[in-house]
Amino acid sequence: MTLTRPGPLAPEEAAAVPAAVPGTPPYADMPPLGDGPLSADVVLRARWLEVLLGDPLRPTGLYGRTASAAAREVPAPSGALGAALPGPADVRRLGADGVVRVLRPLFRRDLGLGHAWAVRPLSGALAGAEAGGPGTELGALLGPAALIGAAGGALHTTARLVESVAAREPGVRQWQPVLAADFADLLACESLTAVALRAADLTAGGTPALTAAAGYVVPQLVGQVLDDLELVLNEAGSGPDTAERRALAELAADRVATGADPAAAADGQARLIRALPSLADPADGAFRAGEGYKHPASRELFRLGQTGTAPTGTRVGALSTADVAAALPGAADRLAERTDDDPALAALTRVARRLATEQRTLRLPYPAAGHTGPADPVARALADRQALLLLAAAVLGVGQEAEGFLGRPHWALLALARVTRRLGAPLPEPAVDPAGDVWAELAERTRQGVDCDVYGSELLWAGAGAGAGAGTGTAAGRRRGGGGT
């Protein structure tokens, strides 16, 4: 379905909007929308939030990049800006994944500010609501979502710089495959987080193991991405005093201050260890030839950009983390049935089969692992491998339900090849290198002003980079074959 999206606003137009309607967001009188492919309310609220935050590259203004440190010290905003930030009541109306999409402009702009204005207050409010519901899962997933959004802004800036410098210094092109791999990793992290958010909307009681896996693996992978970006910026000639390096250093500091560094992943690891026995139940049919993927709502978990409702319009209590894990063998089977003459698709099929075999092998020691606790090195190793396999399952599930770039095999192949290497398993031959295709997508996004997210969201502010905000209109993503929204 083709949806009409608000187009990019000129900076002077955007700056005038808040003054024209002080304290009143443009969506205030909108009735609740139904179960359409994408709630326009989410798009409008995210765009309005970005308008109110203003151009992040302007040297003046409370919410500009240069004022971010001071902005963290101010109380939560009121008026129009405060109304644009979603609260606990919005979780039921927008869904957990919708709330995160509304907040992405803030997360992308400034990790510390995102935690001060959204993650901490919203998590605290949700902690006191109906235990075990979607609010509980959302509270645990806000941190990983904020980290992904901030890293996406930094990647966008670095990729744009590399593309610009490479025109006069061809040697800089050697870093393009590195950035392509970082792009694939961020898409994989966002796929896992988004699927966990959608599972919270679809499933009564949520899926704690999936949420724990995201809380564990996202800080580690994003940390590796940020290390790569610092190296690339340095090699591309950006010194410590450049705006790009300063923004990256601020992001690194914010990771520690907001509990988004690798040390914070220990809690997710402990929660995942406790959940391992639930993934080993032989009575669970999800792992039998991918049958769990046939659950009426299983495929909807991976249809990002659509409202998170079951086909009946009600939640289903039978979904579990095993249904997400089942996407791995299920996708491998379906990929093998395709007849496309595409080397990347054939390579993706081989890698998916290798990971599905790894998944079946790991299930055997799960029952005992959950009773040993996080102090046991064997249990920690199992949790580490399970988190990576759930990441792979989310990538395959999202890829099979998407259109455009995400529906093609290259990013999934690159992401899964990296998962396979992290597991210490050899890649099946013959190997195919998809980095060139993934870099081409990333470079085109920087030229067209499109975010590094799974939705192919159009950026509101021209030239906005690390620490800058992004709108969520997807017109540019559709023009270029974005994430299938």
XYZ file of C-alpha atoms in Angstrom:
485
model
C 0.000 0.000 0.000
C 1.310 3.419 -0.925
C 1.009 5.946 1.863
C 1.324 9.709 1.688
C 4.146 11.002 3.844
C 4.983 14.546 4.888
C 7.849 15.724 2.738
C 11.042 17.348 4.025
C 10.553 20.804 5.500
C 12.820 23.676 4.633
C 14.737 24.801 7.746
C 12.990 28.166 7.811
C 9.599 26.464 7.560
C 10.457 23.971 10.284
C 11.674 26.685 12.621
C 8.413 28.581 12.208
C 6.109 25.665 12.979
C 6.533 25.474 16.768
C 5.962 29.203 17.154
C 2.785 29.002 15.103
C 1.192 26.411 17.366
C 2.877 26.646 20.773
C 2.140 23.711 23.005
C -0.098 21.986 20.501
C 1.273 19.094 18.453
C -0.323 18.721 15.011
C -1.566 15.233 15.796
C -3.446 16.175 18.992
C -6.924 15.826 17.471
C -6.170 12.755 15.354
C -8.358 9.750 16.156
C -6.637 6.451 16.885
C -5.671 4.780 13.635
C -6.493 1.190 12.866
C -4.286 -1.700 11.916
C -2.968 -0.310 8.643
C 0.479 -1.156 7.266
C 2.047 1.779 9.065
C 0.454 4.118 11.567
C 0.626 7.656 10.220
C 0.482 8.835 13.810
C 3.930 7.349 14.417
C 5.328 9.108 11.352
C 3.796 12.470 12.246
C 4.876 12.363 15.865
C 8.446 11.488 14.971
C 8.540 14.239 12.370
C 7.036 16.746 14.820
C 9.576 15.813 17.473
C 12.375 16.431 14.996
C 10.914 19.791 14.001
C 10.719 20.872 17.633
C 14.282 19.768 18.330
C 15.462 21.957 15.452
C 18.457 21.757 13.171
C 21.200 19.948 15.139
C 23.962 21.677 13.192
C 22.906 25.207 14.101
C 25.359 26.750 16.588
C 22.592 28.248 18.687
C 19.581 26.781 20.389
C 19.168 24.640 23.465
C 18.927 21.395 21.499
C 21.701 21.946 18.979
C 24.731 19.704 18.975
C 26.937 22.300 20.651
C 24.441 22.680 23.483
C 23.872 18.977 24.071
C 25.903 18.837 27.278
C 23.919 21.704 28.789
C 20.638 20.240 27.545
C 21.218 17.105 29.587
C 21.147 19.188 32.728
C 17.753 20.792 32.103
C 14.505 19.235 33.350
C 12.299 17.239 31.036
C 10.810 19.549 28.427
C 7.269 20.863 28.644
C 4.918 22.418 26.136
C 4.992 21.184 22.549
C 8.283 19.360 22.942
C 7.129 17.585 26.075
C 3.879 16.595 24.360
C 5.777 15.166 21.407
C 7.693 12.745 23.634
C 5.658 9.556 24.093
C 4.606 8.533 27.569
C 3.332 5.288 29.124
C -0.165 5.822 27.738
C 1.235 5.811 24.214
C 2.552 2.256 24.502
C -0.894 0.740 24.032
C -1.879 3.130 21.243
C 1.343 3.204 19.247
C 2.797 -0.144 20.248
C 6.234 -0.682 21.728
C 7.919 -0.570 18.328
C 5.959 2.568 17.419
C 7.149 4.364 20.548
C 10.768 3.600 19.653
C 10.259 4.867 16.100
C 8.845 8.125 17.452
C 11.894 8.528 19.670
C 14.530 7.703 17.058
C 15.112 11.374 16.061
C 16.043 12.081 19.670
C 18.177 8.951 19.990
C 19.983 9.652 16.741
C 20.692 13.216 17.767
C 22.160 12.648 21.221
C 22.439 9.465 23.296
C 22.764 11.304 26.614
C 19.814 13.550 25.893
C 17.768 10.562 24.771
C 18.383 8.819 28.078
C 17.626 11.944 30.124
C 14.387 12.768 28.324
C 13.050 9.381 27.289
C 14.820 6.212 28.392
C 15.068 6.878 32.112
C 11.689 8.559 32.705
C 9.746 6.221 30.436
C 11.443 3.101 31.807
C 10.733 4.220 35.346
C 7.085 4.867 34.590
C 6.662 1.554 32.818
C 8.298 -0.345 35.661
C 5.296 0.443 37.851
C 2.669 -0.660 35.246
C 1.230 -4.402 34.731
C 4.227 -6.627 35.226
C 5.121 -8.875 32.327
C 3.273 -6.829 29.706
C 4.628 -4.930 26.714
C 5.606 -1.994 28.902
C 8.076 -4.163 30.806
C 9.713 -5.328 27.591
C 9.778 -1.807 26.158
C 11.508 -0.478 29.256
C 14.288 -3.019 28.820
C 14.625 -2.368 25.082
C 14.749 1.430 25.126
C 18.450 1.436 25.992
C 19.511 -0.802 23.075
C 17.234 1.148 20.711
C 18.784 4.463 21.794
C 22.285 3.098 21.276
C 21.444 1.825 17.781
C 19.957 5.188 16.809
C 23.000 7.125 18.024
C 25.405 4.762 16.267
C 23.370 5.078 13.072
C 23.901 8.828 13.087
C 27.640 8.378 13.565
C 27.818 5.827 10.746
C 25.924 8.131 8.403
C 28.385 10.957 9.078
C 31.437 8.737 8.633
C 30.168 7.174 5.412
C 29.417 10.584 3.939
C 32.905 11.785 4.830
C 34.596 8.704 3.357
C 32.653 9.035 0.137
C 33.634 12.699 -0.126
C 37.332 12.176 0.642
C 37.610 9.142 -1.634
C 36.902 11.335 -4.649
C 40.320 12.999 -4.225
C 42.134 10.336 -2.188
C 41.338 6.895 -3.688
C 43.206 5.126 -0.897
C 40.386 5.969 1.498
C 38.178 3.543 -0.414
C 39.804 0.675 1.466
C 37.531 1.595 4.388
C 34.323 1.212 2.427
C 34.026 -2.546 3.169
C 34.545 -1.802 6.866
C 31.670 0.663 6.897
C 29.524 -1.746 4.877
C 30.072 -4.397 7.543
C 29.209 -1.887 10.265
C 26.016 -1.019 8.371
C 25.060 -4.700 8.210
C 25.740 -5.083 11.940
C 23.544 -2.104 12.826
C 20.733 -3.373 10.603
C 21.023 -6.755 12.326
C 20.924 -5.164 15.786
C 17.905 -3.076 14.878
C 16.168 -6.100 13.370
C 16.576 -8.043 16.618
C 15.443 -5.101 18.749
C 12.475 -4.317 16.510
C 11.356 -7.954 16.475
C 11.595 -8.051 20.278
C 9.472 -4.888 20.461
C 6.886 -6.351 18.098
C 6.828 -9.557 20.110
C 6.021 -7.487 23.189
C 3.019 -6.047 21.335
C 1.827 -9.392 19.984
C 2.420 -11.674 22.923
C 0.801 -11.619 26.327
C 3.636 -11.547 28.850
C 6.269 -10.599 26.301
C 9.324 -12.631 25.345
C 11.942 -12.100 28.074
C 14.611 -14.275 26.433
C 14.447 -12.264 23.216
C 14.630 -8.995 25.136
C 17.580 -10.289 27.142
C 19.372 -11.313 23.950
C 18.994 -7.800 22.534
C 20.202 -6.240 25.786
C 23.236 -8.497 25.682
C 24.364 -8.494 22.054
C 23.529 -4.926 20.978
C 26.008 -3.108 23.279
C 28.788 -5.454 22.186
C 28.223 -5.117 18.441
C 27.599 -1.381 18.581
C 30.817 -0.986 20.561
C 32.693 -2.701 17.739
C 30.995 -0.420 15.204
C 32.048 2.693 17.114
C 35.623 1.433 17.335
C 35.607 0.982 13.556
C 34.235 4.479 13.026
C 36.958 6.036 15.143
C 39.611 4.182 13.159
C 38.101 5.128 9.811
C 37.721 8.790 10.740
C 41.321 8.913 11.886
C 42.585 7.236 8.717
C 40.443 9.523 6.571
C 42.181 12.551 8.018
C 39.746 13.658 10.738
C 41.777 14.795 13.707
C 40.632 14.749 17.354
C 39.408 18.338 17.117
C 37.116 17.835 14.132
C 33.369 17.906 14.668
C 33.062 14.235 13.658
C 35.636 13.014 16.144
C 34.264 15.196 18.951
C 30.751 13.858 18.379
C 32.059 10.292 18.396
C 34.000 10.910 21.608
C 30.876 12.351 23.222
C 28.916 9.283 22.144
C 31.567 7.000 23.661
C 31.387 8.922 26.939
C 27.597 8.776 26.918
C 27.711 4.994 26.565
C 29.385 4.715 29.944
C 27.273 7.408 31.588
C 23.987 5.889 30.405
C 24.849 2.254 31.050
C 25.038 1.310 27.384
C 28.599 -0.001 27.425
C 29.670 -3.679 27.390
C 29.662 -3.839 31.188
C 25.919 -3.205 31.126
C 25.417 -6.255 28.904
C 26.115 -8.544 31.872
C 22.537 -8.157 33.078
C 21.175 -9.215 29.715
C 23.510 -12.185 29.693
C 22.334 -13.296 33.144
C 18.678 -13.001 32.119
C 19.329 -14.958 28.939
C 21.079 -17.738 30.882
C 18.029 -18.096 33.107
C 15.832 -18.368 29.996
C 17.909 -21.004 28.190
C 15.855 -23.996 29.426
C 12.756 -22.548 27.762
C 14.506 -22.854 24.399
C 15.252 -26.538 24.868
C 11.753 -27.938 25.463
C 11.457 -30.955 23.136
C 7.681 -30.548 23.164
C 8.035 -27.196 21.454
C 7.346 -27.755 17.777
C 9.006 -24.538 16.696
C 12.235 -26.263 15.817
C 10.763 -29.130 13.830
C 11.646 -28.222 10.259
C 10.771 -24.621 10.970
C 7.155 -25.438 11.774
C 7.000 -22.731 14.417
C 7.271 -20.212 11.617
C 3.809 -21.361 10.475
C 2.214 -19.886 13.586
C -0.436 -17.414 12.325
C 1.354 -14.471 13.916
C 4.977 -15.594 13.595
C 5.620 -13.995 10.230
C 4.040 -10.758 11.402
C 6.806 -10.443 13.963
C 9.200 -9.719 11.110
C 7.012 -7.345 9.082
C 8.634 -4.150 10.267
C 6.806 -0.917 9.565
C 3.376 -2.479 10.063
C 1.238 -2.288 13.158
C 1.915 -5.086 15.604
C -1.403 -6.906 15.696
C -2.235 -10.526 15.136
C -4.447 -11.460 12.153
C -7.437 -11.664 14.495
C -6.816 -8.163 15.830
C -6.014 -9.486 19.284
C -2.884 -10.534 21.048
C -1.832 -14.132 20.962
C -0.368 -15.678 24.046
C 1.319 -18.644 22.377
C 4.220 -16.804 20.733
C 7.612 -17.265 22.356
C 11.291 -16.748 21.701
C 11.270 -20.182 20.103
C 9.032 -18.811 17.344
C 11.705 -16.247 16.525
C 14.452 -18.852 16.702
C 12.413 -21.026 14.322
C 12.925 -18.437 11.597
C 16.483 -19.710 11.234
C 15.768 -23.279 10.062
C 12.535 -22.151 8.417
C 14.280 -19.499 6.347
C 17.055 -21.913 5.403
C 14.451 -24.324 4.046
C 12.628 -21.661 2.073
C 15.826 -20.196 0.673
C 16.791 -23.632 -0.591
C 13.482 -23.844 -2.488
C 14.125 -20.645 -4.470
C 15.371 -20.980 -8.008
C 16.901 -17.500 -8.412
C 20.209 -17.560 -10.239
C 21.896 -15.319 -7.693
C 25.290 -16.219 -6.157
C 24.562 -14.064 -3.104
C 21.265 -15.886 -2.509
C 22.968 -19.273 -2.864
C 25.657 -18.184 -0.396
C 23.021 -16.931 2.043
C 21.299 -20.316 1.842
C 24.527 -22.110 2.720
C 25.259 -19.804 5.651
C 21.677 -20.117 6.958
C 21.962 -23.917 6.870
C 25.259 -23.787 8.746
C 23.731 -21.602 11.463
C 20.619 -23.799 11.685
C 22.885 -26.789 12.352
C 24.660 -24.823 15.055
C 21.307 -23.967 16.599
C 20.202 -27.605 16.784
C 23.495 -28.604 18.401
C 23.320 -25.917 21.053
C 19.876 -26.915 22.248
C 21.162 -30.085 23.908
C 22.911 -28.521 26.944
C 20.308 -25.801 27.549
C 18.266 -27.544 30.309
C 21.218 -27.738 32.678
C 22.617 -24.306 31.824
C 19.663 -22.409 33.254
C 20.282 -23.845 36.713
C 23.990 -23.069 36.953
C 23.769 -19.270 36.830
C 25.848 -16.592 35.143
C 28.976 -17.500 37.131
C 29.350 -20.700 35.108
C 31.618 -20.088 32.064
C 29.808 -22.798 30.110
C 26.468 -21.089 30.670
C 27.956 -17.749 29.611
C 29.323 -19.310 26.432
C 25.933 -20.827 25.633
C 24.202 -17.496 26.180
C 26.694 -15.746 23.937
C 26.109 -18.205 21.119
C 22.337 -18.192 21.568
C 22.227 -14.401 21.401
C 24.104 -14.466 18.092
C 21.781 -17.140 16.716
C 18.712 -15.128 17.686
C 20.324 -12.172 15.935
C 20.719 -14.324 12.817
C 17.114 -15.516 13.049
C 15.868 -11.928 13.232
C 17.940 -10.980 10.191
C 16.573 -13.854 8.119
C 13.000 -13.293 9.272
C 13.085 -9.575 8.521
C 14.795 -10.128 5.183
C 12.203 -12.630 4.019
C 9.304 -10.316 4.827
C 10.853 -7.112 3.436
C 10.986 -5.527 0.019
C 13.599 -3.331 -1.616
C 17.102 -3.389 -0.168
C 16.220 -5.412 2.936
C 14.461 -7.963 0.753
C 17.648 -8.617 -1.218
C 20.220 -11.091 0.160
C 23.376 -8.962 0.347
C 22.997 -7.260 3.742
C 21.728 -10.468 5.353
C 24.622 -12.437 3.889
C 27.146 -9.920 5.218
C 25.502 -9.817 8.659
C 25.241 -13.614 8.913
C 28.785 -14.145 7.685
C 29.938 -11.963 10.555
C 27.738 -13.922 12.984
C 29.288 -17.158 11.713
C 32.808 -15.835 12.253
C 31.923 -14.649 15.750
C 30.708 -18.150 16.511
C 34.068 -19.491 15.363
C 32.499 -21.571 12.602
C 33.974 -21.724 9.101
C 32.034 -20.096 6.292
C 30.720 -22.573 3.744
C 32.291 -22.446 0.297
C 32.170 -20.945 -2.212
C 32.295 -17.623 -0.406
C 30.658 -14.507 -1.855
C 31.600 -10.994 -0.751
C 28.486 -8.759 -0.618
C 30.288 -5.753 0.872
C 30.300 -3.817 -2.408
C 26.523 -3.960 -2.759
C 25.995 -3.012 0.893
C 28.403 -0.087 0.603
C 26.597 1.101 -2.528
C 23.355 1.221 -0.526
C 24.994 3.066 2.356
C 26.666 5.594 0.051
C 23.410 6.206 -1.787
C 21.633 6.815 1.513
C 24.166 9.468 2.438
C 23.626 11.176 -0.925
C 19.836 11.007 -0.740
C 19.553 11.983 2.933
C 18.231 8.629 4.172
C 18.879 7.211 7.630
C 20.853 4.022 8.337
C 17.797 2.334 9.841
C 15.770 -0.673 8.699
C 12.938 1.578 7.536
C 14.978 3.710 5.131
C 13.708 6.826 6.913
C 14.150 10.170 5.211
C 16.269 12.662 7.135
C 14.575 15.950 7.907
C 17.670 18.139 8.100
C 19.950 18.301 5.084
C 23.528 17.471 5.980
C 22.634 16.224 9.463
C 25.198 13.742 10.729
C 26.408 12.190 13.972
C 24.489 13.664 16.822
C 21.883 14.849 14.339
C 18.240 13.953 14.114
C 16.268 12.050 11.514
C 12.680 12.327 10.419
C 10.706 9.174 9.852
C 8.968 9.857 6.566
C 9.893 7.027 4.204
C 9.334 8.630 0.833
C 13.036 8.556 0.015
C 13.280 4.987 1.232
C 10.472 3.967 -1.131
C 12.001 5.841 -4.045
C 15.228 3.949 -3.548
C 13.806 0.629 -2.448
C 14.027 1.020 1.315
C 12.994 -1.319 4.098
C 9.705 -2.457 2.679
C 7.389 -0.012 4.477
